[in-house]
Every structure is written in structure tokens, then in C-alpha cells.
Coordinates of N, CA and C in Angstrom, one line a residue:
X695 N -10.3 -9.5 21.7 CA -11.7 -9.5 21.6 C -12.1 -9.6 20.2
X696 N -13.0 -10.4 19.8 CA -13.4 -10.7 18.4 C -14.3 -9.6 17.9
X697 N -14.6 -9.7 16.6 CA -15.4 -8.8 15.9 C -16.8 -8.8 16.4
X698 N -17.4 -10.0 16.7 CA -18.7 -10.1 17.1 C -19.0 -9.4 18.4
X699 N -18.1 -9.6 19.4 CA -18.2 -9.0 20.7 C -18.1 -7.5 20.5
X700 N -17.2 -7.0 19.7 CA -17.0 -5.5 19.5 C -18.3 -5.0 18.9
X701 N -18.9 -5.6 17.9 CA -20.1 -5.1 17.3 C -21.3 -5.1 18.3
X702 N -21.3 -6.1 19.2 CA -22.4 -6.2 20.2 C -22.3 -5.1 21.1
X703 N -21.1 -4.7 21.6 CA -21.0 -3.6 22.5 C -21.4 -2.3 21.8
X704 N -20.9 -2.1 20.6 CA -21.3 -0.9 19.8 C -22.8 -0.8 19.7
X705 N -23.5 -2.0 19.5 CA -24.9 -2.0 19.3 C -25.7 -1.4 20.5
X706 N -25.1 -1.6 21.7 CA -25.8 -1.1 23.0 C -25.8 0.4 23.0
X707 N -25.0 1.1 22.1 CA -25.0 2.5 22.1 C -25.7 3.1 20.9
X708 N -26.5 2.3 20.2 CA -27.2 2.7 19.0 C -28.1 4.0 19.2
X709 N -28.7 4.2 20.4 CA -29.5 5.5 20.6 C -28.6 6.7 20.3
X710 N -27.3 6.6 20.6 CA -26.4 7.8 20.4 C -25.9 7.8 19.0
X711 N -25.9 6.7 18.3 CA -25.3 6.6 16.9 C -26.4 6.9 15.9
X712 N -27.6 6.4 16.2 CA -28.7 6.4 15.2 C -28.9 7.7 14.5
X713 N -28.8 8.8 15.3 CA -29.2 10.1 14.8 C -27.9 10.9 14.2
X714 N -26.8 10.2 14.1 CA -25.6 10.8 13.5 C -25.4 10.3 12.1
X715 N -24.4 11.0 11.5 CA -24.0 10.6 10.2 C -23.0 9.5 10.3
X716 N -23.5 8.2 10.3 CA -22.7 7.1 10.6 C -21.5 6.9 9.7
X717 N -21.7 7.2 8.4 CA -20.6 7.0 7.5 C -19.4 8.0 7.8
X718 N -19.8 9.2 8.1 CA -18.7 10.2 8.4 C -18.1 10.0 9.7
X719 N -18.8 9.5 10.7 CA -18.3 9.5 12.1 C -18.0 8.0 12.5
X720 N -18.0 7.1 11.6 CA -17.8 5.7 11.9 C -16.4 5.5 12.6
X721 N -15.4 6.2 12.1 CA -14.1 6.1 12.7 C -14.0 6.6 14.1
X722 N -14.8 7.6 14.5 CA -14.8 8.1 15.8 C -15.3 7.1 16.8
X723 N -16.4 6.3 16.4 CA -16.9 5.3 17.3 C -16.0 4.2 17.5
X724 N -15.3 3.8 16.4 CA -14.3 2.7 16.6 C -13.1 3.1 17.4
X725 N -12.7 4.4 17.2 CA -11.6 4.9 18.0 C -12.0 4.9 19.5
X726 N -13.2 5.3 19.7 CA -13.7 5.4 21.1 C -13.7 4.0 21.7
X727 N -14.1 3.0 20.9 CA -14.2 1.6 21.4 C -12.7 1.1 21.7
X728 N -11.8 1.4 20.8 CA -10.4 0.9 21.0 C -9.8 1.6 22.2
X729 N -10.2 2.9 22.5 CA -9.6 3.5 23.6 C -10.1 2.9 24.9
X730 N -11.4 2.6 25.0 CA -12.0 2.0 26.2 C -11.5 0.6 26.4
X731 N -11.5 -0.2 25.4 CA -11.2 -1.6 25.5 C -9.7 -1.8 25.5
X732 N -9.0 -0.9 24.7 CA -7.5 -1.1 24.5 C -7.3 -1.8 23.3
X733 N -6.5 -1.2 22.3 CA -6.3 -1.8 21.0 C -5.6 -3.1 21.1
X734 N -4.8 -3.3 22.2 CA -4.0 -4.5 22.3 C -4.9 -5.7 22.6
X735 N -6.2 -5.4 22.9 CA -7.2 -6.5 23.2 C -8.1 -6.7 22.0
X736 N -7.9 -6.0 20.9 CA -8.8 -6.2 19.7 C -8.1 -7.2 18.8
X737 N -8.9 -7.5 17.7 CA -8.4 -8.5 16.7 C -7.2 -8.0 15.9
X738 N -6.9 -6.7 16.0 CA -5.8 -6.1 15.2 C -4.5 -6.7 15.7
X739 N -4.4 -6.9 17.0 CA -3.1 -7.4 17.5 C -3.0 -8.9 17.4
X740 N -2.9 -9.3 16.2 CA -2.8 -10.7 15.9 C -1.6 -10.9 14.9
X741 N -0.4 -11.0 15.4 CA 0.7 -11.1 14.5 C 1.9 -11.6 15.3
X742 N 3.1 -11.2 14.9 CA 4.3 -11.6 15.7 C 5.2 -10.3 16.0
X743 N 5.9 -10.4 17.0 CA 6.8 -9.3 17.4 C 7.9 -9.1 16.3
X744 N 8.1 -7.8 16.0 CA 9.0 -7.5 14.9 C 10.3 -6.9 15.6
X745 N 11.4 -7.4 15.2 CA 12.7 -6.9 15.6 C 13.5 -6.4 14.4
X746 N 13.9 -5.1 14.5 CA 14.7 -4.5 13.4 C 16.2 -4.9 13.6
X747 N 16.6 -5.8 12.8 CA 18.0 -6.2 12.9 C 19.0 -5.2 12.2
X748 N 18.4 -4.3 11.5 CA 19.3 -3.3 10.7 C 19.5 -2.0 11.4
X749 N 19.1 -1.9 12.7 CA 19.3 -0.7 13.5 C 20.7 -0.3 13.5
X750 N 21.0 1.0 13.2 CA 22.3 1.6 13.2 C 23.2 1.0 12.0
X751 N 22.6 0.3 11.1 CA 23.3 -0.2 9.9 C 22.8 0.3 8.6
X752 N 22.0 1.3 8.6 CA 21.4 1.9 7.4 C 22.3 2.9 6.8
X753 N 22.6 2.8 5.6 CA 23.6 3.7 4.9 C 22.9 4.9 4.5
X754 N 23.4 6.1 5.0 CA 22.9 7.4 4.6 C 21.4 7.5 4.6
X755 N 20.7 6.9 5.5 CA 19.3 7.1 5.7 C 18.5 6.3 4.6
X756 N 19.1 5.5 3.8 CA 18.3 4.8 2.8 C 17.7 3.5 3.3
X757 N 16.6 3.7 4.1 CA 15.9 2.6 4.8 C 15.0 1.8 3.9
X758 N 14.3 0.8 4.4 CA 13.5 -0.1 3.7 C 12.0 0.2 3.7
X759 N 11.6 1.3 4.3 CA 10.2 1.6 4.5 C 9.6 2.6 3.5
X760 N 8.3 2.5 3.5 CA 7.6 3.5 2.6 C 7.5 4.8 3.3
X761 N 7.9 5.9 2.6 CA 7.8 7.3 3.0 C 8.9 7.5 4.1
X762 N 8.8 6.8 5.3 CA 9.6 7.1 6.4 C 9.8 5.8 7.2
X763 N 10.9 5.8 8.0 CA 11.1 4.6 8.9 C 10.5 4.9 10.3
X764 N 9.8 6.0 10.4 CA 9.1 6.3 11.7 C 7.6 5.9 11.5
X765 N 6.9 5.6 12.6 CA 5.5 5.2 12.5 C 4.7 6.4 12.1
X766 N 3.7 6.2 11.3 CA 2.8 7.3 10.8 C 1.4 6.7 11.0
X767 N 0.4 7.6 11.1 CA -1.0 7.2 11.4 C -1.7 6.8 10.1
X768 N -2.4 5.7 10.2 CA -3.2 5.3 9.0 C -4.4 4.4 9.4
X769 N -5.0 3.8 8.5 CA -6.1 2.9 8.7 C -5.9 1.5 8.1
X770 N -6.5 0.5 8.6 CA -6.3 -0.9 8.2 C -7.6 -1.6 8.1
X771 N -7.9 -2.4 7.1 CA -8.9 -3.4 7.1 C -8.3 -4.7 7.3
X772 N -8.4 -5.2 8.5 CA -7.7 -6.4 9.0 C -8.6 -7.5 9.4
X773 N -8.6 -8.6 8.8 CA -9.4 -9.8 9.1 C -10.9 -9.4 9.1
X774 N -11.3 -8.5 8.2 CA -12.7 -8.1 8.0 C -13.1 -7.0 8.9
X775 N -12.2 -6.4 9.7 CA -12.5 -5.3 10.6 C -11.7 -4.1 10.3
X776 N -12.3 -2.9 10.2 CA -11.6 -1.7 9.9 C -11.1 -1.0 11.2
X777 N -9.9 -0.5 11.2 CA -9.3 0.1 12.3 C -8.7 1.5 11.9
X778 N -9.0 2.5 12.6 CA -8.6 3.9 12.3 C -7.5 4.4 13.2
X779 N -6.7 5.4 12.7 CA -5.7 6.1 13.6 C -4.8 5.1 14.2
X780 N -4.2 4.2 13.4 CA -3.3 3.2 13.9 C -1.9 3.6 13.5
X781 N -0.9 3.6 14.4 CA 0.5 3.9 14.2 C 1.1 2.7 13.4
X782 N 1.6 3.0 12.2 CA 2.1 1.9 11.4 C 3.3 2.3 10.5
X783 N 4.0 1.4 9.9 CA 4.9 1.6 8.9 C 5.0 0.4 8.0
X784 N 5.3 0.6 6.7 CA 5.3 -0.4 5.7 C 6.7 -0.8 5.2
X785 N 7.1 -2.0 5.4 CA 8.4 -2.4 5.0 C 8.4 -2.9 3.6
X786 N 9.1 -2.2 2.7 CA 9.0 -2.5 1.3 C 10.0 -3.6 0.8
X787 N 10.9 -4.0 1.7 CA 11.8 -5.1 1.4 C 11.1 -6.4 1.6
X788 N 10.4 -6.5 2.7 CA 9.7 -7.8 3.1 C 8.2 -7.8 2.7
X789 N 7.7 -6.6 2.3 CA 6.3 -6.5 2.0 C 5.4 -6.8 3.2
X790 N 5.8 -6.3 4.3 CA 5.0 -6.5 5.6 C 4.6 -5.2 6.2
X791 N 3.4 -5.2 6.8 CA 2.8 -4.0 7.5 C 3.1 -4.2 9.0
X792 N 3.7 -3.1 9.6 CA 4.0 -3.2 11.0 C 3.2 -2.1 11.7
X793 N 2.8 -2.4 13.0 CA 2.1 -1.5 13.8 C 2.7 -1.4 15.2
X794 N 2.5 -0.2 15.8 CA 3.0 0.0 17.1 C 2.1 -0.6 18.1
X795 N 2.6 -1.3 19.1 CA 1.7 -1.9 20.1 C 0.9 -0.9 20.9
X796 N 1.6 0.2 21.2 CA 0.9 1.3 21.9 C 1.3 2.6 21.2
X797 N 0.4 3.6 21.2 CA 0.7 4.8 20.6 C 2.0 5.4 21.0
X798 N 2.8 5.7 20.1 CA 4.1 6.3 20.4 C 5.2 5.3 20.7
X799 N 4.8 4.0 20.8 CA 5.8 3.0 21.2 C 6.8 2.8 20.0
X800 N 8.1 2.8 20.3 CA 9.1 2.7 19.3 C 9.7 1.2 19.3
X801 N 9.9 0.8 20.6 CA 10.6 -0.5 20.7 C 9.7 -1.7 20.6
X802 N 8.3 -1.5 20.6 CA 7.4 -2.6 20.6 C 6.6 -2.5 19.4
X803 N 7.0 -3.3 18.3 CA 6.3 -3.3 17.0 C 5.9 -4.7 16.7
X804 N 4.7 -4.7 16.1 CA 4.1 -6.0 15.7 C 4.0 -6.1 14.2
X805 N 4.4 -7.3 13.6 CA 4.2 -7.5 12.2 C 2.9 -8.3 12.0
X806 N 2.0 -7.6 11.2 CA 0.7 -8.2 11.0 C 0.8 -9.4 10.0
X807 N -0.2 -10.3 10.1 CA -0.3 -11.4 9.2 C -0.7 -10.9 7.9
X808 N 0.1 -11.0 6.8 CA -0.1 -10.4 5.6 C -1.5 -10.8 4.9
X809 N -1.8 -12.1 5.0 CA -3.0 -12.6 4.4 C -4.3 -12.1 5.0
X810 N -4.2 -11.4 6.2 CA -5.3 -10.9 6.9 C -5.5 -9.4 6.6
X811 N -4.5 -8.8 6.0 CA -4.6 -7.3 5.6 C -5.2 -7.2 4.2
X812 N -6.5 -6.7 4.2 CA -7.1 -6.6 2.9 C -6.7 -5.3 2.2
X813 N -6.6 -4.2 3.0 CA -6.2 -2.9 2.5 C -5.7 -2.0 3.6
X814 N -4.9 -1.0 3.3 CA -4.5 -0.1 4.3 C -4.2 1.3 3.7
X815 N -4.3 2.3 4.5 CA -4.0 3.7 4.0 C -2.9 4.3 4.9
X816 N -1.9 4.9 4.3 CA -0.9 5.6 4.9 C -0.9 7.0 4.4
X817 N -1.2 8.0 5.2 CA -1.5 9.4 4.7 C -2.5 9.4 3.6
X818 N -2.2 9.8 2.4 CA -3.1 9.8 1.3 C -2.9 8.6 0.3
X819 N -2.1 7.6 0.7 CA -1.8 6.5 -0.2 C -2.6 5.3 0.3
X820 N -3.3 4.7 -0.7 CA -4.1 3.5 -0.4 C -3.5 2.3 -1.0
X821 N -3.4 1.2 -0.3 CA -2.9 -0.1 -0.8 C -3.9 -1.2 -0.6
X822 N -3.9 -2.1 -1.6 CA -4.7 -3.3 -1.5 C -3.8 -4.5 -1.7
X823 N -4.3 -5.6 -1.1 CA -3.5 -6.9 -1.3 C -4.0 -7.7 -2.5
X824 N -3.1 -8.1 -3.3 CA -3.4 -8.9 -4.4 C -2.9 -10.3 -4.1
X825 N -3.8 -11.3 -4.1 CA -3.4 -12.7 -3.7 C -2.5 -13.4 -4.6
X826 N -2.5 -13.0 -5.9 CA -1.5 -13.6 -6.8 C -2.0 -13.7 -8.2
X827 N -1.1 -13.4 -9.2 CA -1.4 -13.7 -10.6 C -0.1 -14.1 -11.2
X828 N -0.2 -14.9 -12.3 CA 0.9 -15.4 -12.9 C 1.4 -14.6 -14.1
X829 N 2.7 -14.3 -14.2 CA 3.2 -13.6 -15.3 C 4.6 -14.3 -15.7
X830 N 4.6 -14.8 -16.9 CA 5.8 -15.6 -17.3 C 6.1 -16.7 -16.3
X831 N 5.0 -17.4 -15.9 CA 5.1 -18.5 -15.0 C 5.6 -18.1 -13.6
X832 N 5.6 -16.8 -13.3 CA 6.0 -16.3 -12.0 C 4.8 -15.8 -11.3
X833 N 4.6 -16.2 -10.0 CA 3.5 -15.7 -9.3 C 3.8 -14.4 -8.7
X834 N 2.9 -13.4 -9.0 CA 3.1 -12.0 -8.4 C 2.0 -11.8 -7.4
X835 N 2.4 -11.4 -6.2 CA 1.4 -11.0 -5.2 C 1.9 -10.0 -4.3
X836 N 1.1 -9.6 -3.2 CA 1.5 -8.6 -2.3 C 0.7 -7.4 -2.4
X837 N 1.2 -6.3 -1.7 CA 0.4 -5.1 -1.6 C 0.8 -4.2 -2.8
X838 N -0.3 -3.5 -3.3 CA -0.1 -2.6 -4.4 C -0.9 -1.3 -4.1
X839 N -0.3 -0.2 -4.5 CA -0.9 1.1 -4.3 C -1.9 1.3 -5.4
X840 N -3.1 1.9 -5.1 CA -4.1 2.2 -6.1 C -3.9 3.6 -6.6
X841 N -3.5 3.7 -7.8 CA -3.3 5.1 -8.4 C -4.6 5.6 -9.1
X842 N -5.3 4.7 -9.8 CA -6.6 5.1 -10.4 C -7.5 3.8 -10.4
X843 N -8.8 4.1 -10.3 CA -9.7 3.0 -10.3 C -11.1 3.5 -10.9
X844 N -11.6 2.8 -11.9 CA -12.9 3.1 -12.4 C -13.6 1.8 -12.8
X845 N -14.7 1.9 -13.6 CA -15.4 0.7 -13.9 C -14.7 -0.2 -15.0
X846 N -13.7 0.4 -15.7 CA -13.0 -0.3 -16.8 C -11.7 -0.9 -16.3
X847 N -11.0 -0.3 -15.4 CA -9.7 -0.8 -15.0 C -9.3 -0.2 -13.6
X848 N -8.2 -0.8 -13.1 CA -7.5 -0.3 -11.9 C -6.0 -0.2 -12.3
X849 N -5.5 1.0 -12.1 CA -4.0 1.2 -12.3 C -3.4 1.1 -10.9
X850 N -2.4 0.2 -10.8 CA -1.8 -0.1 -9.5 C -0.3 0.1 -9.6
X851 N 0.3 0.3 -8.4 CA 1.8 0.4 -8.4 C 2.3 -0.5 -7.3
X852 N 3.3 -1.3 -7.7 CA 4.0 -2.2 -6.7 C 5.3 -1.5 -6.3
X853 N 5.3 -1.2 -5.0 CA 6.5 -0.6 -4.4 C 7.4 -1.7 -3.8
X854 N 8.7 -1.6 -4.1 CA 9.7 -2.5 -3.6 C 11.0 -1.8 -3.3
X855 N 11.7 -2.3 -2.3 CA 13.1 -1.9 -2.1 C 14.0 -3.1 -2.0
X856 N 15.2 -2.9 -2.7 CA 16.1 -4.0 -2.7 C 17.3 -3.7 -1.8
X857 N 17.8 -4.6 -1.0 CA 18.9 -4.5 -0.1 C 20.2 -4.5 -0.9
X858 N 21.1 -3.6 -0.5 CA 22.5 -3.6 -1.1 C 23.5 -3.4 0.0
X859 N 24.6 -4.1 0.0 CA 25.6 -4.0 1.0 C 26.5 -2.8 0.7
X860 N 26.9 -2.1 1.8 CA 27.8 -1.0 1.7 C 28.8 -1.0 2.8
X861 N 30.1 -0.6 2.5 CA 31.1 -0.5 3.5 C 31.3 1.0 3.9
X862 N 31.5 1.2 5.2 CA 31.6 2.6 5.6 C 32.7 3.4 5.0
X863 N 32.8 4.6 5.3 CA 33.9 5.5 4.8 C 35.3 5.1 5.2
X864 N 36.3 5.8 4.8 CA 37.6 5.4 5.2 C 37.8 5.3 6.7
X865 N 38.4 4.2 7.1 CA 38.6 4.0 8.6 C 37.4 3.3 9.2
X866 N 36.3 3.1 8.5 CA 35.1 2.4 9.0 C 34.9 1.2 8.2
X867 N 35.2 0.0 8.7 CA 35.0 -1.2 8.0 C 33.7 -1.9 8.3
X868 N 32.8 -1.2 9.0 CA 31.5 -1.7 9.3 C 30.7 -2.0 8.1
X869 N 29.9 -3.1 8.1 CA 29.0 -3.4 7.0 C 27.7 -2.7 7.2
X870 N 27.3 -1.9 6.1 CA 26.0 -1.2 6.2 C 25.1 -1.7 5.0
X871 N 23.8 -1.3 5.1 CA 22.9 -1.6 4.0 C 22.2 -0.4 3.5
X872 N 22.0 -0.3 2.2 CA 21.1 0.7 1.7 C 20.0 0.0 0.9
X873 N 18.8 0.6 0.9 CA 17.7 0.0 0.2 C 17.3 0.9 -1.0
X874 N 17.3 0.3 -2.2 CA 17.1 1.0 -3.4 C 15.7 0.7 -4.0
X875 N 14.9 1.7 -4.4 CA 13.6 1.4 -4.9 C 13.6 0.7 -6.2
X876 N 12.6 -0.2 -6.4 CA 12.4 -0.9 -7.6 C 10.9 -1.1 -7.8
X877 N 10.3 -0.1 -8.4 CA 8.8 0.0 -8.5 C 8.3 -0.4 -9.9
X878 N 7.2 -1.0 -10.0 CA 6.5 -1.3 -11.2 C 5.0 -1.0 -11.2
X879 N 4.5 -0.9 -12.4 CA 3.0 -0.6 -12.5 C 2.3 -1.8 -13.0
X880 N 1.1 -2.0 -12.5 CA 0.3 -3.1 -12.9 C -1.1 -2.7 -13.2
X881 N -1.7 -3.2 -14.3 CA -3.0 -2.9 -14.8 C -3.9 -4.1 -14.5
X882 N -5.1 -3.8 -13.9 CA -6.1 -4.8 -13.7 C -7.3 -4.5 -14.6
X883 N -7.6 -5.3 -15.6 CA -8.8 -5.0 -16.4 C -9.3 -6.4 -17.0
X884 N -10.6 -6.5 -17.2 CA -11.2 -7.7 -17.8 C -10.8 -8.9 -17.1
X885 N -10.6 -8.8 -15.8 CA -10.3 -10.0 -14.9 C -8.8 -10.4 -15.0
X886 N -8.0 -9.6 -15.6 CA -6.6 -9.9 -15.8 C -5.7 -8.9 -15.2
X887 N -4.5 -9.3 -14.6 CA -3.5 -8.4 -14.2 C -2.3 -8.4 -15.2
X888 N -1.8 -7.2 -15.5 CA -0.7 -7.2 -16.5 C 0.3 -6.1 -16.0
X889 N 1.5 -6.5 -15.9 CA 2.6 -5.6 -15.5 C 2.9 -4.6 -16.7
X890 N 3.1 -3.4 -16.4 CA 3.5 -2.4 -17.4 C 4.9 -2.0 -17.2
X891 N 5.8 -2.4 -18.1 CA 7.2 -2.2 -18.0 C 7.6 -1.1 -18.9
X892 N 6.9 -0.9 -20.0 CA 7.3 0.1 -21.0 C 6.1 0.6 -21.8
X893 N 6.4 1.6 -22.6 CA 5.3 2.1 -23.5 C 4.8 1.0 -24.4
X894 N 5.6 0.1 -24.8 CA 5.2 -1.0 -25.7 C 4.1 -1.8 -25.0
X895 N 4.2 -2.0 -23.7 CA 3.2 -2.8 -23.0 C 1.9 -2.1 -23.1
X896 N 1.8 -0.8 -22.9 CA 0.6 -0.1 -23.0 C 0.0 -0.1 -24.4
X897 N 0.8 0.0 -25.4 CA 0.3 0.0 -26.8 C -0.2 -1.4 -27.1
X898 N 0.5 -2.4 -26.6 CA 0.0 -3.8 -26.8 C -1.4 -4.1 -26.3
X899 N -1.7 -3.5 -25.1 CA -3.0 -3.6 -24.5 C -4.0 -2.7 -25.2
X900 N -3.6 -1.6 -25.7 CA -4.5 -0.7 -26.4 C -4.0 -0.3 -27.8
X901 N -4.0 -1.3 -28.7 CA -3.4 -1.0 -30.0 C -4.2 0.0 -30.8
X902 N -5.4 0.2 -30.6 CA -6.2 1.2 -31.4 C -5.8 2.7 -31.0
X903 N -5.1 2.8 -29.8 CA -4.7 4.1 -29.3 C -3.2 4.3 -29.5
X904 N -2.6 3.6 -30.3 CA -1.2 3.7 -30.5 C -0.7 5.1 -30.8
X905 N -1.3 5.7 -31.7 CA -0.9 7.1 -32.1 C -1.0 8.1 -30.9
X906 N -2.1 8.0 -30.3 CA -2.3 9.0 -29.1 C -1.4 8.7 -28.0
X907 N -1.1 7.4 -27.8 CA -0.1 7.0 -26.7 C 1.3 7.5 -27.0
X908 N 1.7 7.3 -28.3 CA 3.0 7.8 -28.7 C 3.1 9.3 -28.5
X909 N 2.1 10.0 -28.9 CA 2.1 11.5 -28.8 C 2.2 11.9 -27.4
X910 N 1.4 11.2 -26.5 CA 1.5 11.6 -25.1 C 2.8 11.4 -24.5
X911 N 3.5 10.3 -24.8 CA 4.9 10.1 -24.3 C 5.8 11.2 -24.8
X912 N 5.7 11.6 -26.0 CA 6.6 12.7 -26.6 C 6.3 14.0 -25.8
X913 N 5.1 14.4 -25.7 CA 4.7 15.7 -25.1 C 5.0 15.7 -23.6
X914 N 5.0 14.6 -22.9 CA 5.1 14.6 -21.5 C 6.4 13.9 -21.0
X915 N 7.4 14.0 -21.8 CA 8.7 13.4 -21.4 C 9.3 13.9 -20.1
X916 N 9.2 15.2 -19.9 CA 9.7 15.8 -18.7 C 8.9 15.3 -17.5
X917 N 7.6 15.2 -17.6 CA 6.8 14.7 -16.5 C 7.1 13.3 -16.1
X918 N 7.3 12.5 -17.2 CA 7.7 11.1 -17.0 C 9.0 10.9 -16.2
X919 N 9.9 11.8 -16.4 CA 11.2 11.7 -15.7 C 11.1 12.3 -14.3
X920 N 10.3 13.3 -14.1 CA 10.2 13.9 -12.8 C 9.2 13.3 -11.8
X921 N 8.1 12.8 -12.4 CA 7.0 12.2 -11.6 C 6.3 11.1 -12.4
X922 N 6.8 9.9 -12.3 CA 6.3 8.8 -13.2 C 4.9 8.4 -12.7
X923 N 4.5 8.6 -11.4 CA 3.2 8.2 -11.0 C 2.2 9.2 -11.6
X924 N 2.4 10.4 -11.6 CA 1.5 11.4 -12.2 C 1.4 11.2 -13.7
X925 N 2.6 10.9 -14.3 CA 2.6 10.6 -15.8 C 1.6 9.5 -16.1
X926 N 1.7 8.4 -15.4 CA 0.9 7.2 -15.6 C -0.6 7.6 -15.4
X927 N -0.9 8.3 -14.3 CA -2.3 8.7 -14.0 C -2.8 9.5 -15.2
X928 N -2.1 10.5 -15.6 CA -2.6 11.4 -16.7 C -2.7 10.6 -18.0
X929 N -1.8 9.7 -18.3 CA -2.0 8.8 -19.5 C -3.3 8.1 -19.5
X930 N -3.7 7.5 -18.4 CA -4.9 6.8 -18.3 C -6.1 7.7 -18.2
X931 N -6.0 8.8 -17.5 CA -7.1 9.8 -17.4 C -7.4 10.4 -18.7
X932 N -6.4 10.8 -19.5 CA -6.7 11.6 -20.7 C -6.7 10.8 -22.0
X933 N -6.0 9.8 -22.1 CA -5.9 9.0 -23.3 C -6.7 7.7 -23.3
X934 N -6.5 7.0 -22.3 CA -7.1 5.7 -22.2 C -8.5 5.8 -21.6
X935 N -8.7 6.6 -20.7 CA -10.0 6.9 -20.1 C -10.8 5.6 -19.7
X936 N -11.9 5.4 -20.3 CA -12.8 4.2 -20.0 C -12.6 3.1 -21.0
X937 N -11.5 3.1 -21.8 CA -11.3 2.1 -22.9 C -11.1 0.8 -22.2
X938 N -11.6 -0.3 -22.9 CA -11.4 -1.6 -22.4 C -10.3 -2.3 -23.2
X939 N -9.3 -2.8 -22.6 CA -8.1 -3.4 -23.3 C -8.4 -4.8 -23.9
X940 N -7.6 -5.2 -24.7 CA -7.7 -6.6 -25.1 C -7.2 -7.5 -23.9
X941 N -7.6 -8.7 -23.9 CA -7.3 -9.6 -22.8 C -5.7 -9.7 -22.7
X942 N -5.2 -9.5 -21.6 CA -3.8 -9.7 -21.4 C -3.3 -11.1 -21.5
X943 N -2.1 -11.3 -22.1 CA -1.6 -12.6 -22.3 C -0.3 -12.8 -21.5

């Protein structure tokens, strides 16, 4: 069922919605609609069946998914329509969002069309889709986690996992796979995206703050090693704040 039909049905119940806090309770009404109509009949279920070919071949639990290889509850803005309380998981190797066809279903998983996913939230983590930007003649695109956002810039994180082959223990010649994280940070400011690989990249974008940036790295070395996300958030919250960088090259 399309977005227009869904909105028309919800409109019929406006006497009940009008006197409520629509913003706070919006997800309750959409959840009610999906329960009555059935989520499998909404625009969300527009993708292809997903088959996990790596079942029983994951080495020591090092799977390819974000947070967990089990489905977790989240929300999705898909093809212009918001959906709440959706069972999903995010594959970091293929950069694809997967949803359970029915609540609690394990064997029936759908892979959404990536270009139709504008943003999604898993627990307290929010991701947006970047359609593409060039860096060293390489096109960078896909989903990025939003770490910070204000009027001057957006600090993003690109989560990825790389597949590696492993052979079982002694007496086990079976081929296994482990997935290793390879994450990078991206800054969006002044209409440009720029990958942050090192302290030098930050200084290059904010040369007038070089001294403060160097001091921050020295004082927060332990935090950088233990929690790089929080380190980057604090760097931009306390040192860079609302500063506007030079145009990225």
C-alpha cells in the first residue's frame, strides 16, 4: 500500500489525532496503522530476500553486523515514509540494511533498496545516507553515523567490516570468516565532505586552531585509545565548536 493511501486512512481518524501531541505520538499512530494493515503490505517491504551464506562459518563470533547479528528495534525513513519499531540489522560488509519480514522472524529477512533509505536509527545510533563525494578520484558513498551536527558542520563516522578467511583449530579444516572493523571519520562543512584520517587532516582544515588541537591530542591520548568516537566528539565540541573550516581540497 502506497504512502498516499496510508495518509488518506490516517486522515479519517483526525478527530482522535487533532487534540493530541502529534509530534510526540506520531510513531504510535503509524505503529497502529502497520498493525492493522500489516507491515508486509506497506511501502517498507520493497526489497529482495536476504540469504545469509555465512551461517555457521563465523569465526569466534566476529560477524559482519553493527552491534549484533540479531535483529534489534529501530526506525527507518524509507522512500519518503517514516517507520517505527522495525526489527532490523545493519550489514557493515555490504553496507545494506536488513529487516525482519515479521516481528521475531529469523529465517525471513528482507534487504532494503539502499537508495531508498534516507536515514535509520538503531538503538541510540543515527545513520544517514550519503549519495557520494569524490576523494582522490574515488567516489565515497553509503551510510554514515551522525556523531555531531550543528549549523557549521556535521561530524560523521563510516562503519565498515572487512572479511578475512580463517581455518578452524587443529583437526578442523573447515573454512571460516571473521569480520574486522575498519572505521573512518568524515567531516561535512561548507558544502564539502572530507575524510579525517589523522590529526594532520584536522589541522589542515582548521590551521588557526593548530596549537589548541595539538594540546587536545596530548591531553586526551588515553581517551583517544579507549573511545575514539568520544574523543572526536569532544575535540569538535570544545576546540572547534562553531568554527568554519577552509574549503576542503
